[in-house]
């Protein structure tokens, strides 16, 4: 198994080196590898194909931030932080594929636990959730 891993890693690094002088690159994002256009060509790509942006309301953005930094987290825990009902924003984030159910908390009522998805990581260009910027405790 270790031999196979080293062969795969060697192939990945070889491919990355082969792509250095090209317009694409191989990067590790959201727990996997993605072949993407290099950032210096983004303006050209935008002209060719406009991207569909995900628009989030302020309540949804705040809810997503709480889930990202506190995951896995229950709806009640999100609501305690926000101070308001969060059912709508959580449902919206789930429809967009940015948040998913991560299981159930072993507590009265067995509430759902929520976490961010690979799509969330991919949209932010993060290899994993630990790559989120650190926040200071208030």
Short mmCIF file of N, CA and C in Angstrom, two decimals:
data_model
loop_
_atom_site.label_atom_id
_atom_site.label_comp_id
_atom_site.label_asym_id
_atom_site.label_seq_id
_atom_site.Cartn_x
_atom_site.Cartn_y
_atom_site.Cartn_z
N UNK A 1 0.83 -1.21 0.00
CA UNK A 1 0.00 0.00 0.00
C UNK A 1 0.87 1.26 0.00
N UNK A 2 1.94 1.23 0.78
CA UNK A 2 2.85 2.37 0.84
C UNK A 2 3.51 2.62 -0.50
N UNK A 3 3.84 1.53 -1.21
CA UNK A 3 4.44 1.66 -2.54
C UNK A 3 3.49 2.34 -3.50
N UNK A 4 2.21 1.94 -3.46
CA UNK A 4 1.21 2.54 -4.35
C UNK A 4 1.04 4.02 -4.06
N UNK A 5 1.05 4.39 -2.77
CA UNK A 5 0.92 5.80 -2.40
C UNK A 5 2.08 6.61 -2.96
N UNK A 6 3.29 6.09 -2.86
CA UNK A 6 4.45 6.83 -3.35
C UNK A 6 4.42 6.95 -4.87
N UNK A 7 3.91 5.93 -5.55
CA UNK A 7 3.78 5.99 -7.01
C UNK A 7 2.77 7.05 -7.41
N UNK A 8 1.65 7.11 -6.69
CA UNK A 8 0.62 8.10 -6.98
C UNK A 8 1.15 9.51 -6.70
N UNK A 9 1.81 9.70 -5.55
CA UNK A 9 2.38 11.02 -5.22
C UNK A 9 3.39 11.45 -6.27
N UNK A 10 4.22 10.52 -6.70
CA UNK A 10 5.22 10.82 -7.72
C UNK A 10 4.55 11.24 -9.03
N UNK A 11 3.48 10.55 -9.39
CA UNK A 11 2.74 10.89 -10.62
C UNK A 11 2.10 12.27 -10.50
N UNK A 12 1.55 12.58 -9.34
CA UNK A 12 0.93 13.90 -9.13
C UNK A 12 1.97 14.99 -9.23
N UNK A 13 3.10 14.83 -8.56
CA UNK A 13 4.15 15.84 -8.62
C UNK A 13 4.71 15.98 -10.04
N UNK A 14 4.81 14.85 -10.75
CA UNK A 14 5.26 14.90 -12.14
C UNK A 14 4.29 15.68 -13.01
N UNK A 15 3.00 15.45 -12.83
CA UNK A 15 1.99 16.18 -13.58
C UNK A 15 2.02 17.66 -13.24
N UNK A 16 2.17 17.98 -11.96
CA UNK A 16 2.26 19.38 -11.55
C UNK A 16 3.45 20.07 -12.24
N UNK A 17 4.58 19.38 -12.30
CA UNK A 17 5.76 19.95 -12.96
C UNK A 17 5.54 20.11 -14.46
N UNK A 18 4.85 19.14 -15.08
CA UNK A 18 4.57 19.23 -16.52
C UNK A 18 3.67 20.42 -16.85
N UNK A 19 2.86 20.84 -15.88
CA UNK A 19 1.89 21.91 -16.12
C UNK A 19 2.42 23.31 -15.79
N UNK A 20 3.64 23.40 -15.28
CA UNK A 20 4.18 24.69 -14.83
C UNK A 20 4.11 25.76 -15.91
N UNK A 21 4.45 25.44 -17.13
CA UNK A 21 4.47 26.43 -18.22
C UNK A 21 3.17 26.47 -19.00
N UNK A 22 2.13 25.89 -18.47
CA UNK A 22 0.83 25.85 -19.15
C UNK A 22 -0.18 26.70 -18.40
N UNK A 23 -1.36 26.81 -18.95
CA UNK A 23 -2.40 27.65 -18.37
C UNK A 23 -3.23 26.98 -17.31
N UNK A 24 -2.92 25.72 -17.01
CA UNK A 24 -3.68 25.01 -15.98
C UNK A 24 -2.73 24.48 -14.91
N UNK A 25 -3.32 24.14 -13.77
CA UNK A 25 -2.54 23.61 -12.65
C UNK A 25 -3.34 22.55 -11.92
N UNK A 26 -2.65 21.69 -11.22
CA UNK A 26 -3.27 20.65 -10.41
C UNK A 26 -3.10 21.05 -8.95
N UNK A 27 -4.24 21.27 -8.25
CA UNK A 27 -4.17 21.72 -6.86
C UNK A 27 -5.01 20.82 -5.96
N UNK A 28 -4.61 20.75 -4.70
CA UNK A 28 -5.34 19.96 -3.70
C UNK A 28 -6.39 20.85 -3.07
N UNK A 29 -7.66 20.51 -3.28
CA UNK A 29 -8.78 21.30 -2.77
C UNK A 29 -9.87 20.36 -2.26
N UNK A 30 -10.45 20.70 -1.12
CA UNK A 30 -11.59 19.97 -0.56
C UNK A 30 -11.33 18.47 -0.43
N UNK A 31 -10.12 18.11 -0.06
CA UNK A 31 -9.81 16.70 0.16
C UNK A 31 -9.52 15.91 -1.09
N UNK A 32 -9.38 16.58 -2.23
CA UNK A 32 -9.10 15.90 -3.49
C UNK A 32 -8.32 16.80 -4.43
N UNK A 33 -8.01 16.29 -5.59
CA UNK A 33 -7.21 17.04 -6.56
C UNK A 33 -8.11 17.64 -7.62
N UNK A 34 -7.80 18.88 -8.03
CA UNK A 34 -8.60 19.58 -9.03
C UNK A 34 -7.67 20.18 -10.08
N UNK A 35 -8.01 19.94 -11.34
CA UNK A 35 -7.31 20.55 -12.46
C UNK A 35 -8.04 21.85 -12.75
N UNK A 36 -7.34 22.98 -12.66
CA UNK A 36 -8.01 24.27 -12.82
C UNK A 36 -7.14 25.24 -13.61
N UNK A 37 -7.79 26.27 -14.12
CA UNK A 37 -7.08 27.33 -14.82
C UNK A 37 -6.26 28.12 -13.80
N UNK A 38 -5.06 28.52 -14.18
CA UNK A 38 -4.23 29.33 -13.28
C UNK A 38 -4.89 30.68 -13.05
N UNK A 39 -4.72 31.20 -11.84
CA UNK A 39 -5.40 32.44 -11.45
C UNK A 39 -5.02 33.63 -12.33
N UNK A 40 -3.83 33.65 -12.88
CA UNK A 40 -3.43 34.79 -13.72
C UNK A 40 -4.24 34.87 -15.02
N UNK A 41 -4.97 33.81 -15.34
CA UNK A 41 -5.80 33.82 -16.54
C UNK A 41 -7.29 34.01 -16.22
N UNK A 42 -7.60 34.33 -14.97
CA UNK A 42 -9.01 34.42 -14.55
C UNK A 42 -9.78 35.50 -15.30
N UNK A 43 -9.16 36.62 -15.59
CA UNK A 43 -9.86 37.69 -16.31
C UNK A 43 -10.27 37.23 -17.71
N UNK A 44 -9.41 36.48 -18.37
CA UNK A 44 -9.74 35.96 -19.70
C UNK A 44 -10.89 34.96 -19.62
N UNK A 45 -10.85 34.12 -18.62
CA UNK A 45 -11.90 33.12 -18.45
C UNK A 45 -13.24 33.79 -18.16
N UNK A 46 -13.23 34.83 -17.32
CA UNK A 46 -14.47 35.55 -17.00
C UNK A 46 -15.10 36.14 -18.25
N UNK A 47 -14.26 36.61 -19.17
CA UNK A 47 -14.78 37.18 -20.42
C UNK A 47 -15.42 36.10 -21.29
N UNK A 48 -14.86 34.91 -21.26
CA UNK A 48 -15.38 33.82 -22.08
C UNK A 48 -16.62 33.18 -21.48
N UNK A 49 -16.62 33.00 -20.18
CA UNK A 49 -17.74 32.34 -19.51
C UNK A 49 -17.99 33.00 -18.17
N UNK A 50 -19.03 33.83 -18.11
CA UNK A 50 -19.32 34.46 -16.82
C UNK A 50 -19.76 33.40 -15.80
N UNK A 51 -19.28 33.55 -14.58
CA UNK A 51 -19.63 32.58 -13.54
C UNK A 51 -20.95 32.97 -12.87
N UNK A 52 -21.66 31.96 -12.44
CA UNK A 52 -22.90 32.19 -11.70
C UNK A 52 -22.55 32.29 -10.23
N UNK A 53 -22.73 33.46 -9.68
CA UNK A 53 -22.36 33.67 -8.29
C UNK A 53 -23.47 33.21 -7.35
N UNK A 54 -23.05 32.69 -6.23
CA UNK A 54 -24.01 32.33 -5.19
C UNK A 54 -24.18 33.57 -4.32
N UNK A 55 -25.41 34.05 -4.25
CA UNK A 55 -25.67 35.23 -3.43
C UNK A 55 -26.29 34.79 -2.11
N UNK A 56 -25.69 35.26 -1.04
CA UNK A 56 -26.18 34.92 0.29
C UNK A 56 -26.68 36.18 0.99
N UNK A 57 -27.81 36.03 1.67
CA UNK A 57 -28.30 37.13 2.50
C UNK A 57 -27.39 37.23 3.72
N UNK A 58 -27.47 38.36 4.41
CA UNK A 58 -26.66 38.53 5.62
C UNK A 58 -26.94 37.43 6.65
N UNK A 59 -28.24 37.09 6.92
CA UNK A 59 -28.50 36.00 7.88
C UNK A 59 -27.89 34.66 7.43
N UNK A 60 -27.94 34.37 6.13
CA UNK A 60 -27.36 33.11 5.62
C UNK A 60 -25.85 33.12 5.74
N UNK A 61 -25.23 34.26 5.45
CA UNK A 61 -23.77 34.37 5.54
C UNK A 61 -23.30 34.22 6.99
N UNK A 62 -24.02 34.85 7.91
CA UNK A 62 -23.66 34.72 9.33
C UNK A 62 -23.84 33.27 9.78
N UNK A 63 -24.94 32.66 9.39
CA UNK A 63 -25.20 31.26 9.75
C UNK A 63 -24.13 30.34 9.18
N UNK A 64 -23.75 30.56 7.92
CA UNK A 64 -22.70 29.75 7.30
C UNK A 64 -21.38 29.91 8.04
N UNK A 65 -21.06 31.12 8.43
CA UNK A 65 -19.82 31.37 9.18
C UNK A 65 -19.82 30.62 10.51
N UNK A 66 -20.94 30.68 11.21
CA UNK A 66 -21.05 29.98 12.50
C UNK A 66 -20.86 28.48 12.30
N UNK A 67 -21.55 27.93 11.31
CA UNK A 67 -21.44 26.48 11.05
C UNK A 67 -20.01 26.12 10.67
N UNK A 68 -19.38 26.93 9.83
CA UNK A 68 -18.01 26.64 9.39
C UNK A 68 -17.04 26.60 10.56
N UNK A 69 -17.16 27.54 11.48
CA UNK A 69 -16.20 27.62 12.58
C UNK A 69 -16.55 26.76 13.79
N UNK A 70 -17.81 26.39 13.95
CA UNK A 70 -18.22 25.63 15.13
C UNK A 70 -18.60 24.18 14.82
N UNK A 71 -18.54 23.77 13.57
CA UNK A 71 -19.02 22.45 13.17
C UNK A 71 -18.35 21.29 13.89
N UNK A 72 -19.10 20.21 14.09
CA UNK A 72 -20.53 20.06 13.84
C UNK A 72 -21.32 20.81 14.91
N UNK A 73 -22.42 21.42 14.51
CA UNK A 73 -23.19 22.29 15.41
C UNK A 73 -24.68 22.08 15.17
N UNK A 74 -25.47 22.19 16.23
CA UNK A 74 -26.92 22.04 16.10
C UNK A 74 -27.55 23.39 15.74
N UNK A 75 -28.79 23.33 15.27
CA UNK A 75 -29.54 24.55 14.95
C UNK A 75 -29.68 25.42 16.19
N UNK A 76 -29.95 24.79 17.32
CA UNK A 76 -30.10 25.53 18.58
C UNK A 76 -28.82 26.26 18.95
N UNK A 77 -27.68 25.60 18.76
CA UNK A 77 -26.39 26.24 19.06
C UNK A 77 -26.16 27.44 18.15
N UNK A 78 -26.54 27.32 16.88
CA UNK A 78 -26.43 28.44 15.94
C UNK A 78 -27.35 29.57 16.41
N UNK A 79 -28.56 29.23 16.81
CA UNK A 79 -29.53 30.23 17.24
C UNK A 79 -29.09 30.95 18.51
N UNK A 80 -28.42 30.26 19.41
CA UNK A 80 -27.91 30.89 20.62
C UNK A 80 -26.86 31.95 20.25
N UNK A 81 -26.00 31.63 19.30
CA UNK A 81 -24.97 32.58 18.86
C UNK A 81 -25.60 33.76 18.12
N UNK A 82 -26.53 33.46 17.20
CA UNK A 82 -27.17 34.52 16.40
C UNK A 82 -28.21 35.30 17.19
N UNK A 83 -28.88 34.64 18.10
CA UNK A 83 -29.93 35.30 18.87
C UNK A 83 -31.29 35.30 18.18
N UNK A 84 -31.40 34.60 17.05
CA UNK A 84 -32.68 34.53 16.32
C UNK A 84 -32.84 33.14 15.71
N UNK A 85 -34.07 32.84 15.27
CA UNK A 85 -34.36 31.57 14.61
C UNK A 85 -33.49 31.43 13.36
N UNK A 86 -32.91 30.26 13.17
CA UNK A 86 -31.99 30.04 12.04
C UNK A 86 -32.46 28.95 11.10
N UNK A 87 -33.69 28.51 11.24
CA UNK A 87 -34.19 27.43 10.39
C UNK A 87 -34.15 27.80 8.91
N UNK A 88 -34.61 29.01 8.57
CA UNK A 88 -34.63 29.45 7.17
C UNK A 88 -33.24 29.50 6.54
N UNK A 89 -32.29 30.19 7.18
CA UNK A 89 -30.94 30.23 6.61
C UNK A 89 -30.29 28.85 6.47
N UNK A 90 -30.51 27.97 7.45
CA UNK A 90 -29.92 26.62 7.36
C UNK A 90 -30.53 25.86 6.19
N UNK A 91 -31.84 25.94 6.02
CA UNK A 91 -32.49 25.27 4.89
C UNK A 91 -31.96 25.81 3.56
N UNK A 92 -31.80 27.14 3.48
CA UNK A 92 -31.29 27.76 2.25
C UNK A 92 -29.87 27.28 1.95
N UNK A 93 -29.02 27.24 2.97
CA UNK A 93 -27.64 26.78 2.79
C UNK A 93 -27.58 25.31 2.38
N UNK A 94 -28.52 24.51 2.88
CA UNK A 94 -28.58 23.10 2.48
C UNK A 94 -29.01 22.98 1.03
N UNK A 95 -29.98 23.79 0.59
CA UNK A 95 -30.43 23.76 -0.81
C UNK A 95 -29.30 24.16 -1.76
N UNK A 96 -28.44 25.08 -1.31
CA UNK A 96 -27.31 25.50 -2.13
C UNK A 96 -26.17 24.49 -2.11
N UNK A 97 -26.25 23.50 -1.23
CA UNK A 97 -25.20 22.48 -1.13
C UNK A 97 -23.98 22.93 -0.35
N UNK A 98 -24.13 23.98 0.47
CA UNK A 98 -23.00 24.48 1.25
C UNK A 98 -22.94 23.88 2.65
N UNK A 99 -24.09 23.37 3.12
CA UNK A 99 -24.20 22.78 4.45
C UNK A 99 -24.94 21.45 4.33
N UNK A 100 -24.57 20.50 5.18
CA UNK A 100 -25.25 19.20 5.18
C UNK A 100 -25.37 18.69 6.62
N UNK A 101 -26.23 17.70 6.78
CA UNK A 101 -26.39 17.07 8.09
C UNK A 101 -25.20 16.15 8.33
N UNK A 102 -24.60 16.30 9.51
CA UNK A 102 -23.41 15.52 9.86
C UNK A 102 -23.71 14.40 10.83
N UNK A 103 -24.96 14.25 11.20
CA UNK A 103 -25.35 13.23 12.17
C UNK A 103 -26.33 13.83 13.16
N UNK A 104 -26.44 13.19 14.31
CA UNK A 104 -27.33 13.67 15.36
C UNK A 104 -26.57 13.72 16.68
N UNK A 105 -26.84 14.76 17.45
CA UNK A 105 -26.18 14.92 18.74
C UNK A 105 -26.84 14.00 19.76
N UNK A 106 -26.03 13.37 20.58
CA UNK A 106 -26.56 12.52 21.64
C UNK A 106 -26.99 13.43 22.78
N UNK A 107 -28.19 13.96 22.63
CA UNK A 107 -28.78 14.88 23.61
C UNK A 107 -30.29 14.73 23.51
N UNK A 108 -31.03 15.26 24.47
CA UNK A 108 -32.49 15.16 24.39
C UNK A 108 -33.02 15.63 23.04
N UNK A 109 -33.84 14.79 22.41
CA UNK A 109 -34.40 15.12 21.11
C UNK A 109 -33.52 14.72 19.94
N UNK A 110 -32.27 14.33 20.20
CA UNK A 110 -31.32 13.96 19.15
C UNK A 110 -31.31 14.96 17.99
N UNK A 111 -30.97 16.23 18.27
CA UNK A 111 -31.00 17.23 17.20
C UNK A 111 -29.94 16.95 16.13
N UNK A 112 -30.25 17.39 14.91
CA UNK A 112 -29.29 17.23 13.81
C UNK A 112 -28.06 18.09 14.06
N UNK A 113 -26.92 17.59 13.62
CA UNK A 113 -25.67 18.34 13.61
C UNK A 113 -25.41 18.77 12.18
N UNK A 114 -24.96 20.00 11.99
CA UNK A 114 -24.70 20.53 10.66
C UNK A 114 -23.21 20.80 10.49
N UNK A 115 -22.75 20.61 9.24
CA UNK A 115 -21.36 20.89 8.89
C UNK A 115 -21.33 21.42 7.46
N UNK A 116 -20.21 22.00 7.08
CA UNK A 116 -20.04 22.48 5.71
C UNK A 116 -19.72 21.30 4.80
N UNK A 117 -19.89 21.52 3.50
CA UNK A 117 -19.69 20.47 2.50
C UNK A 117 -18.38 20.65 1.74
N UNK A 118 -18.08 19.67 0.91
CA UNK A 118 -16.91 19.80 0.02
C UNK A 118 -17.12 20.93 -0.98
N UNK A 119 -18.38 21.17 -1.37
CA UNK A 119 -18.68 22.28 -2.28
C UNK A 119 -18.27 23.60 -1.63
N UNK A 120 -18.55 23.77 -0.35
CA UNK A 120 -18.15 24.96 0.40
C UNK A 120 -16.63 25.14 0.32
N UNK A 121 -15.90 24.07 0.62
CA UNK A 121 -14.44 24.13 0.56
C UNK A 121 -13.95 24.45 -0.84
N UNK A 122 -14.56 23.81 -1.83
CA UNK A 122 -14.17 24.01 -3.22
C UNK A 122 -14.39 25.45 -3.66
N UNK A 123 -15.54 26.03 -3.30
CA UNK A 123 -15.83 27.41 -3.68
C UNK A 123 -14.85 28.39 -3.05
N UNK A 124 -14.38 28.07 -1.85
CA UNK A 124 -13.40 28.93 -1.19
C UNK A 124 -11.97 28.56 -1.55
N UNK A 125 -11.80 27.46 -2.28
CA UNK A 125 -10.45 27.03 -2.67
C UNK A 125 -9.63 26.52 -1.50
N UNK A 126 -10.30 25.91 -0.53
CA UNK A 126 -9.61 25.41 0.66
C UNK A 126 -9.40 23.90 0.58
N UNK A 127 -8.22 23.41 0.99
CA UNK A 127 -7.98 21.97 0.97
C UNK A 127 -8.82 21.23 2.01
N UNK A 128 -9.03 21.86 3.16
CA UNK A 128 -9.87 21.29 4.22
C UNK A 128 -10.28 22.41 5.17
N UNK A 129 -11.15 22.09 6.12
CA UNK A 129 -11.73 23.11 7.00
C UNK A 129 -10.68 23.77 7.90
N UNK A 130 -9.59 23.08 8.18
CA UNK A 130 -8.54 23.67 9.03
C UNK A 130 -7.84 24.84 8.34
N UNK A 131 -8.04 25.00 7.04
CA UNK A 131 -7.42 26.10 6.30
C UNK A 131 -8.22 27.40 6.40
N UNK A 132 -9.37 27.38 7.08
CA UNK A 132 -10.12 28.62 7.28
C UNK A 132 -9.26 29.60 8.06
N UNK A 133 -9.37 30.89 7.77
CA UNK A 133 -8.61 31.88 8.55
C UNK A 133 -8.99 31.79 10.03
N UNK A 134 -8.02 31.97 10.88
CA UNK A 134 -8.27 31.93 12.33
C UNK A 134 -9.03 33.18 12.74
N UNK A 135 -9.89 33.03 13.76
CA UNK A 135 -10.59 34.19 14.31
C UNK A 135 -10.21 34.35 15.77
N UNK A 136 -10.17 35.59 16.21
CA UNK A 136 -9.86 35.88 17.60
C UNK A 136 -11.11 35.70 18.44
N UNK A 137 -10.96 35.20 19.65
CA UNK A 137 -12.11 35.08 20.55
C UNK A 137 -12.53 36.47 21.00
N UNK A 138 -13.83 36.71 20.93
CA UNK A 138 -14.35 38.03 21.30
C UNK A 138 -14.47 38.17 22.80
#
